[in-house]
mmCIF file of C-alpha atoms in Angstrom:
data_model
loop_
_atom_site.group_PDB
_atom_site.id
_atom_site.type_symbol
_atom_site.label_atom_id
_atom_site.label_comp_id
_atom_site.label_asym_id
_atom_site.label_seq_id
_atom_site.Cartn_x
_atom_site.Cartn_y
_atom_site.Cartn_z
ATOM 1 C CA MET A 1 147.152 157.931 -12.795
ATOM 2 C CA ASN A 2 145.611 155.224 -14.935
ATOM 3 C CA PRO A 3 146.927 155.696 -18.517
ATOM 4 C CA TYR A 4 144.063 153.557 -19.823
ATOM 5 C CA PRO A 5 140.773 154.780 -18.308
ATOM 6 C CA ALA A 6 138.949 152.469 -20.760
ATOM 7 C CA ILE A 7 139.945 149.442 -18.621
ATOM 8 C CA PHE A 8 136.715 149.551 -16.623
ATOM 9 C CA SER A 9 134.449 150.074 -19.631
ATOM 10 C CA ILE A 10 135.591 147.065 -21.705
ATOM 11 C CA SER A 11 132.565 145.575 -23.447
ATOM 12 C CA SER A 12 133.934 142.932 -25.844
ATOM 13 C CA GLN A 13 136.660 140.304 -26.106
ATOM 14 C CA LYS A 14 138.226 142.219 -29.012
ATOM 15 C CA GLU A 15 138.447 145.367 -26.890
ATOM 16 C CA PHE A 16 139.909 143.362 -23.998
ATOM 17 C CA GLU A 17 142.632 141.915 -26.245
ATOM 18 C CA LYS A 18 143.502 145.315 -27.708
ATOM 19 C CA ILE A 19 143.833 146.993 -24.293
ATOM 20 C CA THR A 20 145.698 143.977 -22.854
ATOM 21 C CA LEU A 21 148.404 144.266 -25.521
ATOM 22 C CA LYS A 22 148.623 148.020 -24.864
ATOM 23 C CA VAL A 23 149.072 147.331 -21.146
ATOM 24 C CA PHE A 24 151.761 144.750 -21.920
ATOM 25 C CA ARG A 25 153.745 147.329 -23.906
ATOM 26 C CA HIS A 26 153.293 149.940 -21.162
ATOM 27 C CA GLN A 27 154.522 147.534 -18.474
ATOM 28 C CA TYR A 28 157.398 146.276 -20.610
ATOM 29 C CA ASP A 29 158.581 149.881 -20.903
ATOM 30 C CA ASN A 30 157.977 150.935 -17.302
ATOM 31 C CA ASN A 31 158.535 147.872 -15.100
ATOM 32 C CA HIS A 32 162.228 146.926 -15.093
ATOM 33 C CA VAL A 33 161.646 143.658 -13.176
ATOM 34 C CA TYR A 34 159.015 142.553 -15.689
ATOM 35 C CA GLN A 35 161.134 143.667 -18.642
ATOM 36 C CA GLY A 36 164.056 141.636 -17.265
ATOM 37 C CA PHE A 37 161.824 138.574 -16.989
ATOM 38 C CA CYS A 38 160.561 139.078 -20.573
ATOM 39 C CA THR A 39 164.132 139.438 -21.830
ATOM 40 C CA LEU A 40 165.044 136.129 -20.205
ATOM 41 C CA LEU A 41 162.251 134.512 -22.234
ATOM 42 C CA LYS A 42 163.379 136.343 -25.392
ATOM 43 C CA LYS A 43 160.097 138.274 -25.489
ATOM 44 C CA ASP A 44 159.725 141.976 -26.204
ATOM 45 C CA LYS A 45 157.297 144.421 -27.779
ATOM 46 C CA SER A 46 158.255 143.339 -31.290
ATOM 47 C CA ASN A 47 157.421 139.637 -30.931
ATOM 48 C CA VAL A 48 154.372 139.689 -28.638
ATOM 49 C CA LYS A 49 151.369 140.020 -30.939
ATOM 50 C CA SER A 50 148.714 138.058 -29.044
ATOM 51 C CA ILE A 51 147.650 137.456 -25.449
ATOM 52 C CA GLU A 52 149.048 133.900 -25.570
ATOM 53 C CA GLU A 53 152.534 135.289 -26.293
ATOM 54 C CA ILE A 54 152.602 137.577 -23.244
ATOM 55 C CA PRO A 55 154.979 136.392 -20.464
ATOM 56 C CA PHE A 56 153.324 135.881 -17.056
ATOM 57 C CA LEU A 57 155.426 136.870 -14.065
ATOM 58 C CA PRO A 58 155.637 134.154 -11.370
ATOM 59 C CA ILE A 59 153.714 135.364 -8.332
ATOM 60 C CA GLN A 60 156.728 134.711 -6.068
ATOM 61 C CA PHE A 61 158.332 137.884 -7.470
ATOM 62 C CA PHE A 62 156.011 139.917 -5.228
ATOM 63 C CA LYS A 63 157.954 138.419 -2.293
ATOM 64 C CA SER A 64 161.397 139.346 -3.572
ATOM 65 C CA HIS A 65 161.069 142.437 -5.789
ATOM 66 C CA LYS A 66 159.289 145.775 -5.988
ATOM 67 C CA ILE A 67 156.831 145.204 -8.808
ATOM 68 C CA LEU A 68 156.046 148.679 -10.141
ATOM 69 C CA SER A 69 155.135 150.137 -13.533
ATOM 70 C CA SER A 70 154.718 153.643 -12.139
ATOM 71 C CA SER A 71 157.077 156.178 -10.568
ATOM 72 C CA ASN A 72 154.285 157.753 -8.498
ATOM 73 C CA PRO A 73 154.405 157.600 -4.686
ATOM 74 C CA ILE A 74 153.127 154.453 -2.957
ATOM 75 C CA GLN A 75 149.657 155.055 -1.467
ATOM 76 C CA GLU A 76 149.023 151.583 0.017
ATOM 77 C CA THR A 77 151.108 148.465 0.586
ATOM 78 C CA PHE A 78 149.009 145.316 0.656
ATOM 79 C CA THR A 79 150.667 142.273 2.211
ATOM 80 C CA SER A 80 149.812 138.585 2.189
ATOM 81 C CA SER A 81 149.200 136.592 5.341
ATOM 82 C CA GLY A 82 152.058 134.282 6.210
ATOM 83 C CA THR A 83 153.133 132.049 9.055
ATOM 84 C CA THR A 84 155.833 133.393 11.355
ATOM 85 C CA GLY A 85 159.185 133.530 9.614
ATOM 86 C CA THR A 86 157.851 133.194 6.056
ATOM 87 C CA ILE A 87 158.379 135.937 3.491
ATOM 88 C CA THR A 88 155.124 137.669 2.588
ATOM 89 C CA SER A 89 154.112 139.182 -0.728
ATOM 90 C CA LYS A 90 153.962 142.966 -1.017
ATOM 91 C CA HIS A 91 151.747 144.678 -3.559
ATOM 92 C CA LEU A 92 152.790 148.326 -3.836
ATOM 93 C CA VAL A 93 149.783 150.386 -4.933
ATOM 94 C CA THR A 94 150.397 153.854 -6.368
ATOM 95 C CA ASP A 95 146.734 154.625 -7.126
ATOM 96 C CA VAL A 96 144.316 153.019 -4.678
ATOM 97 C CA THR A 97 141.331 154.445 -6.592
ATOM 98 C CA LEU A 98 142.000 151.751 -9.238
ATOM 99 C CA TYR A 99 141.396 149.101 -6.566
ATOM 100 C CA GLU A 100 138.259 150.877 -5.373
ATOM 101 C CA GLN A 101 136.889 151.182 -8.911
ATOM 102 C CA SER A 102 137.683 147.533 -9.583
ATOM 103 C CA PHE A 103 135.985 145.981 -6.551
ATOM 104 C CA ARG A 104 133.031 148.392 -6.543
ATOM 105 C CA LYS A 105 132.259 147.817 -10.217
ATOM 106 C CA ALA A 106 132.746 144.040 -9.939
ATOM 107 C CA PHE A 107 130.536 143.800 -6.848
ATOM 108 C CA SER A 108 127.847 145.828 -8.600
ATOM 109 C CA GLN A 109 128.078 143.591 -11.687
ATOM 110 C CA PHE A 110 127.587 140.372 -9.707
ATOM 111 C CA TYR A 111 125.363 141.526 -6.823
ATOM 112 C CA GLY A 112 123.753 144.863 -7.692
ATOM 113 C CA ASN A 113 123.611 147.910 -5.436
ATOM 114 C CA ILE A 114 125.621 147.577 -2.209
ATOM 115 C CA GLU A 115 123.027 149.707 -0.411
ATOM 116 C CA ASP A 116 120.533 146.835 -0.795
ATOM 117 C CA TYR A 117 122.581 144.699 1.632
ATOM 118 C CA VAL A 118 123.754 144.542 5.202
ATOM 119 C CA VAL A 119 127.385 143.375 5.041
ATOM 120 C CA LEU A 120 128.568 141.153 7.899
ATOM 121 C CA ALA A 121 132.252 140.217 7.845
ATOM 122 C CA LEU A 122 133.698 137.267 9.756
ATOM 123 C CA LEU A 123 137.395 137.647 8.910
ATOM 124 C CA PRO A 124 139.367 137.145 12.131
ATOM 125 C CA SER A 125 142.739 136.126 10.679
ATOM 126 C CA TYR A 126 142.675 139.124 8.311
ATOM 127 C CA LEU A 127 141.540 141.616 10.953
ATOM 128 C CA GLU A 128 144.366 140.576 13.259
ATOM 129 C CA ARG A 129 147.104 141.886 10.956
ATOM 130 C CA ASP A 130 147.871 145.016 8.936
ATOM 131 C CA GLY A 131 147.943 145.374 5.161
ATOM 132 C CA SER A 132 145.076 143.078 4.106
ATOM 133 C CA SER A 133 143.583 144.071 0.752
ATOM 134 C CA LEU A 134 140.496 141.979 1.624
ATOM 135 C CA ILE A 135 139.878 144.030 4.786
ATOM 136 C CA TYR A 136 140.304 147.238 2.743
ATOM 137 C CA MET A 137 137.670 146.030 0.257
ATOM 138 C CA VAL A 138 135.183 144.714 2.821
ATOM 139 C CA ASN A 139 135.520 147.847 4.940
ATOM 140 C CA ASP A 140 134.624 149.919 1.876
ATOM 141 C CA LEU A 141 131.612 147.671 1.148
ATOM 142 C CA ILE A 142 130.483 147.984 4.791
ATOM 143 C CA GLU A 143 130.684 151.773 4.537
ATOM 144 C CA GLY A 144 128.983 151.731 1.113
ATOM 145 C CA SER A 145 126.079 149.668 2.444
ATOM 146 C CA ASN A 146 125.259 152.645 4.663
ATOM 147 C CA HIS A 147 123.560 150.341 7.159
ATOM 148 C CA PRO A 148 124.188 150.602 10.909
ATOM 149 C CA GLU A 149 124.091 146.799 11.329
ATOM 150 C CA SER A 150 126.956 146.251 8.830
ATOM 151 C CA GLY A 151 130.321 145.522 10.395
ATOM 152 C CA PHE A 152 133.215 143.235 11.291
ATOM 153 C CA TYR A 153 133.100 140.382 13.781
ATOM 154 C CA LEU A 154 136.251 138.981 15.359
ATOM 155 C CA ASN A 155 135.496 136.245 17.892
ATOM 156 C CA ASN A 156 132.099 137.544 19.055
ATOM 157 C CA TYR A 157 130.156 134.655 17.499
ATOM 158 C CA ASP A 158 127.127 134.968 19.819
ATOM 159 C CA GLU A 159 126.562 138.563 18.771
ATOM 160 C CA LEU A 160 126.926 137.627 15.097
ATOM 161 C CA ILE A 161 124.459 134.715 15.448
ATOM 162 C CA HIS A 162 121.873 137.001 17.066
ATOM 163 C CA THR A 163 122.339 139.758 14.436
ATOM 164 C CA LEU A 164 122.247 137.330 11.502
ATOM 165 C CA ILE A 165 119.056 135.565 12.624
ATOM 166 C CA GLU A 166 117.323 138.856 13.411
ATOM 167 C CA LEU A 167 118.235 140.512 10.088
ATOM 168 C CA ASP A 168 117.432 137.460 7.965
ATOM 169 C CA SER A 169 114.048 136.858 9.592
ATOM 170 C CA SER A 170 113.112 140.537 9.111
ATOM 171 C CA GLY A 171 113.495 140.112 5.325
ATOM 172 C CA GLN A 172 116.681 142.175 5.076
ATOM 173 C CA ASN A 173 119.127 141.101 2.350
ATOM 174 C CA VAL A 174 122.428 140.148 3.990
ATOM 175 C CA ILE A 175 125.869 139.210 2.697
ATOM 176 C CA LEU A 176 127.984 137.274 5.192
ATOM 177 C CA ILE A 177 131.616 137.285 4.024
ATOM 178 C CA GLY A 178 133.751 134.866 5.979
ATOM 179 C CA VAL A 179 137.097 133.112 6.012
ATOM 180 C CA THR A 180 136.425 129.397 5.596
ATOM 181 C CA TYR A 181 137.483 128.100 9.017
ATOM 182 C CA ALA A 182 135.465 130.808 10.831
ATOM 183 C CA LEU A 183 132.289 129.957 8.868
ATOM 184 C CA LEU A 184 132.768 126.309 9.912
ATOM 185 C CA ASP A 185 133.205 127.438 13.534
ATOM 186 C CA LEU A 186 129.977 129.440 13.234
ATOM 187 C CA VAL A 187 127.801 126.567 11.959
ATOM 188 C CA GLU A 188 129.227 124.284 14.649
ATOM 189 C CA LYS A 189 127.944 126.740 17.260
ATOM 190 C CA GLN A 190 124.552 127.315 15.632
ATOM 191 C CA SER A 191 122.557 125.838 12.747
ATOM 192 C CA PHE A 192 120.527 128.301 10.675
ATOM 193 C CA GLN A 193 117.631 128.318 8.219
ATOM 194 C CA LEU A 194 118.460 131.468 6.282
ATOM 195 C CA LYS A 195 116.143 132.849 3.608
ATOM 196 C CA ASN A 196 117.609 136.255 2.703
ATOM 197 C CA THR A 197 121.354 135.785 3.225
ATOM 198 C CA ILE A 198 124.214 135.181 0.788
ATOM 199 C CA VAL A 199 127.140 133.359 2.433
ATOM 200 C CA MET A 200 130.448 134.058 0.678
ATOM 201 C CA GLU A 201 133.599 132.165 1.652
ATOM 202 C CA THR A 202 136.949 133.726 0.878
ATOM 203 C CA GLY A 203 138.866 130.443 1.001
ATOM 204 C CA GLY A 204 141.601 129.174 3.239
ATOM 205 C CA MET A 205 141.838 127.434 6.586
ATOM 206 C CA LYS A 206 144.816 129.663 7.551
ATOM 207 C CA GLY A 207 146.340 126.699 9.377
ATOM 208 C CA LYS A 208 143.359 126.529 11.785
ATOM 209 C CA ARG A 209 141.775 123.368 10.336
ATOM 210 C CA LYS A 210 142.597 120.530 7.990
ATOM 211 C CA GLU A 211 142.018 121.449 4.352
ATOM 212 C CA ILE A 212 138.994 119.717 2.793
ATOM 213 C CA ILE A 213 137.751 119.582 -0.792
ATOM 214 C CA ARG A 214 135.327 122.266 -1.942
ATOM 215 C CA GLU A 215 132.348 119.938 -2.451
ATOM 216 C CA GLU A 216 132.601 118.674 1.119
ATOM 217 C CA LEU A 217 133.118 122.171 2.522
ATOM 218 C CA HIS A 218 130.146 123.635 0.639
ATOM 219 C CA ALA A 219 127.918 120.700 1.645
ATOM 220 C CA ILE A 220 128.722 121.336 5.340
ATOM 221 C CA LEU A 221 128.109 125.081 4.982
ATOM 222 C CA CYS A 222 124.886 124.696 2.955
ATOM 223 C CA ASN A 223 123.577 122.312 5.586
ATOM 224 C CA GLY A 224 124.699 124.536 8.478
ATOM 225 C CA PHE A 225 123.240 127.756 7.093
ATOM 226 C CA GLY A 226 120.151 126.110 5.574
ATOM 227 C CA ILE A 227 120.836 127.565 2.118
ATOM 228 C CA PRO A 228 121.095 125.966 -1.350
ATOM 229 C CA THR A 229 124.441 127.433 -2.485
ATOM 230 C CA ILE A 230 127.638 128.958 -1.144
ATOM 231 C CA HIS A 231 129.251 131.874 -2.963
ATOM 232 C CA SER A 232 133.032 132.272 -3.220
ATOM 233 C CA GLU A 233 135.466 135.092 -3.947
ATOM 234 C CA TYR A 234 138.766 134.499 -5.770
ATOM 235 C CA GLY A 235 141.273 137.237 -5.137
ATOM 236 C CA MET A 236 144.760 137.672 -3.748
ATOM 237 C CA THR A 237 147.170 140.281 -2.438
ATOM 238 C CA GLU A 238 148.905 140.538 -5.803
ATOM 239 C CA LEU A 239 145.670 141.391 -7.688
ATOM 240 C CA LEU A 240 143.364 144.408 -7.635
ATOM 241 C CA SER A 241 140.407 142.446 -9.074
ATOM 242 C CA GLN A 242 138.311 139.511 -7.885
ATOM 243 C CA ALA A 243 136.387 136.745 -9.602
ATOM 244 C CA TYR A 244 133.153 135.522 -8.002
ATOM 245 C CA SER A 245 131.399 132.175 -7.865
ATOM 246 C CA LEU A 246 127.645 132.296 -7.306
ATOM 247 C CA ARG A 247 127.253 128.505 -7.289
ATOM 248 C CA ASN A 248 129.115 125.196 -7.476
ATOM 249 C CA GLY A 249 132.599 126.727 -7.328
ATOM 250 C CA ILE A 250 132.347 128.028 -10.913
ATOM 251 C CA PHE A 251 133.990 131.474 -11.057
ATOM 252 C CA GLU A 252 133.437 134.340 -13.460
ATOM 253 C CA CYS A 253 135.660 137.377 -13.975
ATOM 254 C CA PRO A 254 134.699 141.018 -14.461
ATOM 255 C CA PRO A 255 135.397 142.273 -18.034
ATOM 256 C CA TRP A 256 138.881 143.640 -17.205
ATOM 257 C CA MET A 257 140.126 140.328 -15.774
ATOM 258 C CA SER A 258 140.710 136.967 -17.449
ATOM 259 C CA ILE A 259 142.511 133.707 -16.813
ATOM 260 C CA LEU A 260 144.498 131.266 -18.940
ATOM 261 C CA ILE A 261 145.456 127.733 -17.906
ATOM 262 C CA ARG A 262 149.124 126.876 -18.436
ATOM 263 C CA ASP A 263 150.595 123.415 -18.813
ATOM 264 C CA THR A 264 152.026 122.176 -15.503
ATOM 265 C CA GLU A 265 155.071 120.715 -17.282
ATOM 266 C CA ASP A 266 155.740 123.677 -19.591
ATOM 267 C CA ALA A 267 154.799 127.095 -18.179
ATOM 268 C CA LEU A 268 154.942 128.713 -21.635
ATOM 269 C CA THR A 269 152.191 126.625 -23.252
ATOM 270 C CA TYR A 270 148.458 126.447 -22.551
ATOM 271 C CA VAL A 271 146.074 123.521 -22.146
ATOM 272 C CA ASP A 272 142.635 123.045 -23.703
ATOM 273 C CA TYR A 273 139.306 123.862 -22.081
ATOM 274 C CA GLY A 274 138.356 121.457 -19.313
ATOM 275 C CA LYS A 275 141.953 120.345 -18.659
ATOM 276 C CA THR A 276 143.739 121.019 -15.377
ATOM 277 C CA GLY A 277 146.760 123.321 -15.254
ATOM 278 C CA GLY A 278 148.253 126.353 -13.541
ATOM 279 C CA ILE A 279 146.161 129.519 -13.353
ATOM 280 C CA ASN A 280 147.580 132.595 -15.103
ATOM 281 C CA VAL A 281 145.679 135.805 -14.366
ATOM 282 C CA ILE A 282 145.353 138.933 -16.483
ATOM 283 C CA ASP A 283 144.262 141.779 -14.205
ATOM 284 C CA LEU A 284 144.182 145.068 -16.088
ATOM 285 C CA ALA A 285 143.478 146.956 -12.840
ATOM 286 C CA ASN A 286 147.138 146.139 -12.018
ATOM 287 C CA ILE A 287 148.204 148.735 -14.581
ATOM 288 C CA ASN A 288 150.738 150.236 -12.130
ATOM 289 C CA SER A 289 152.289 146.934 -10.991
ATOM 290 C CA CYS A 290 152.028 143.837 -13.233
ATOM 291 C CA SER A 291 148.870 142.705 -14.996
ATOM 292 C CA PHE A 292 150.215 139.278 -15.996
ATOM 293 C CA ILE A 293 150.673 136.887 -13.085
ATOM 294 C CA ALA A 294 151.359 133.155 -12.997
ATOM 295 C CA THR A 295 149.755 131.992 -9.746
ATOM 296 C CA GLN A 296 150.457 128.820 -7.770
ATOM 297 C CA ASP A 297 146.814 127.742 -8.084
ATOM 298 C CA LEU A 298 145.577 124.840 -10.172
ATOM 299 C CA GLY A 299 142.361 125.121 -12.138
ATOM 300 C CA LYS A 300 140.489 124.518 -15.346
ATOM 301 C CA LYS A 301 138.717 126.862 -17.745
ATOM 302 C CA TYR A 302 135.528 126.398 -19.779
ATOM 303 C CA PRO A 303 134.515 127.732 -23.215
ATOM 304 C CA ASN A 304 132.261 130.417 -21.684
ATOM 305 C CA HIS A 305 135.374 131.818 -19.858
ATOM 306 C CA SER A 306 134.232 130.579 -16.445
ATOM 307 C CA PHE A 307 136.754 128.593 -14.401
ATOM 308 C CA GLU A 308 137.264 126.385 -11.367
ATOM 309 C CA VAL A 309 140.007 126.495 -8.746
ATOM 310 C CA LEU A 310 141.094 122.954 -7.889
ATOM 311 C CA GLY A 311 143.962 123.413 -5.436
ATOM 312 C CA ARG A 312 147.553 124.564 -5.329
ATOM 313 C CA PHE A 313 150.899 123.435 -6.657
ATOM 314 C CA ASP A 314 153.146 122.023 -3.967
ATOM 315 C CA ALA A 315 156.695 123.429 -3.867
ATOM 316 C CA SER A 316 158.084 120.654 -6.064
ATOM 317 C CA ASP A 317 155.572 121.383 -8.826
ATOM 318 C CA ILE A 318 156.374 125.003 -9.538
ATOM 319 C CA ARG A 319 159.652 124.451 -11.343
ATOM 320 C CA GLY A 320 158.051 125.599 -14.601
ATOM 321 C CA CYS A 321 157.512 129.018 -13.015
ATOM 322 C CA ASN A 322 160.914 129.453 -11.445
ATOM 323 C CA LEU A 323 162.680 130.781 -14.502
ATOM 324 C CA MET A 324 164.163 133.771 -12.772
ATOM 325 C CA VAL A 325 163.815 133.762 -9.016
ATOM 326 C CA VAL A 326 166.798 135.904 -8.118
#
């Protein structure tokens, strides 16, 4: 069970900092992998007094270790997508209701009542494998929308095109959640002039297309769907929370999630607002695994706590994270 039920009712930065330090102490005591990593950095409960002093576990540890701060039975194992032969991340979840609370509350914060929408999901590469946390979330949103037209689409583009045009022209609010390459496939088959639809891309070409910069991608999608902005979701297998971008690739976190930007040359120091560095994520919903994760994404943060995702480290750039890959 969640030892800190207040996680999802945080209402101030001071409260966030207080609970974050509590969670750090809890995970230091209960997660032997994380404690070992902290020990390597000469950090423990006595000398971590602020968020900036908390060690962030390199995300690669989810590929090589069981990251657990709970002795309860595993309810779900979420796995990352990976090409054949690569090692995938495993997020062992002992209380899946924490994930459900996290994504339901965050969705409600950014978009309002799920029952106001038809949810159409174009997520072929996720549907074609087991263990996707994104599929778990979207399936729950589809069920929560309580609308018979909500559902998943694999490669049945013609059916999706027909449904989308019909729903949008009837005045129904729609959210189309799609993996990037599949949304591009869709607008190549059909151009739209949507009035009542939010298009949300979940990022990633999954090896199906050449990667392109966000501005170019969003321009193609805005043009193809006939809409002014593209929404984005920032989440990953190793997290139980998501940040959302409602315009221009600027993301915001729910109150129990935050990011810091670390120096690319020194993983233990942070850069100023507006400067590019590695994204460290605090996700308090990860109370039973690890809430402090150093990702392989590059980004920048702004004074209002919003942030941008600018790309990824290549393998040669993550040396600052590889303090203890054993």
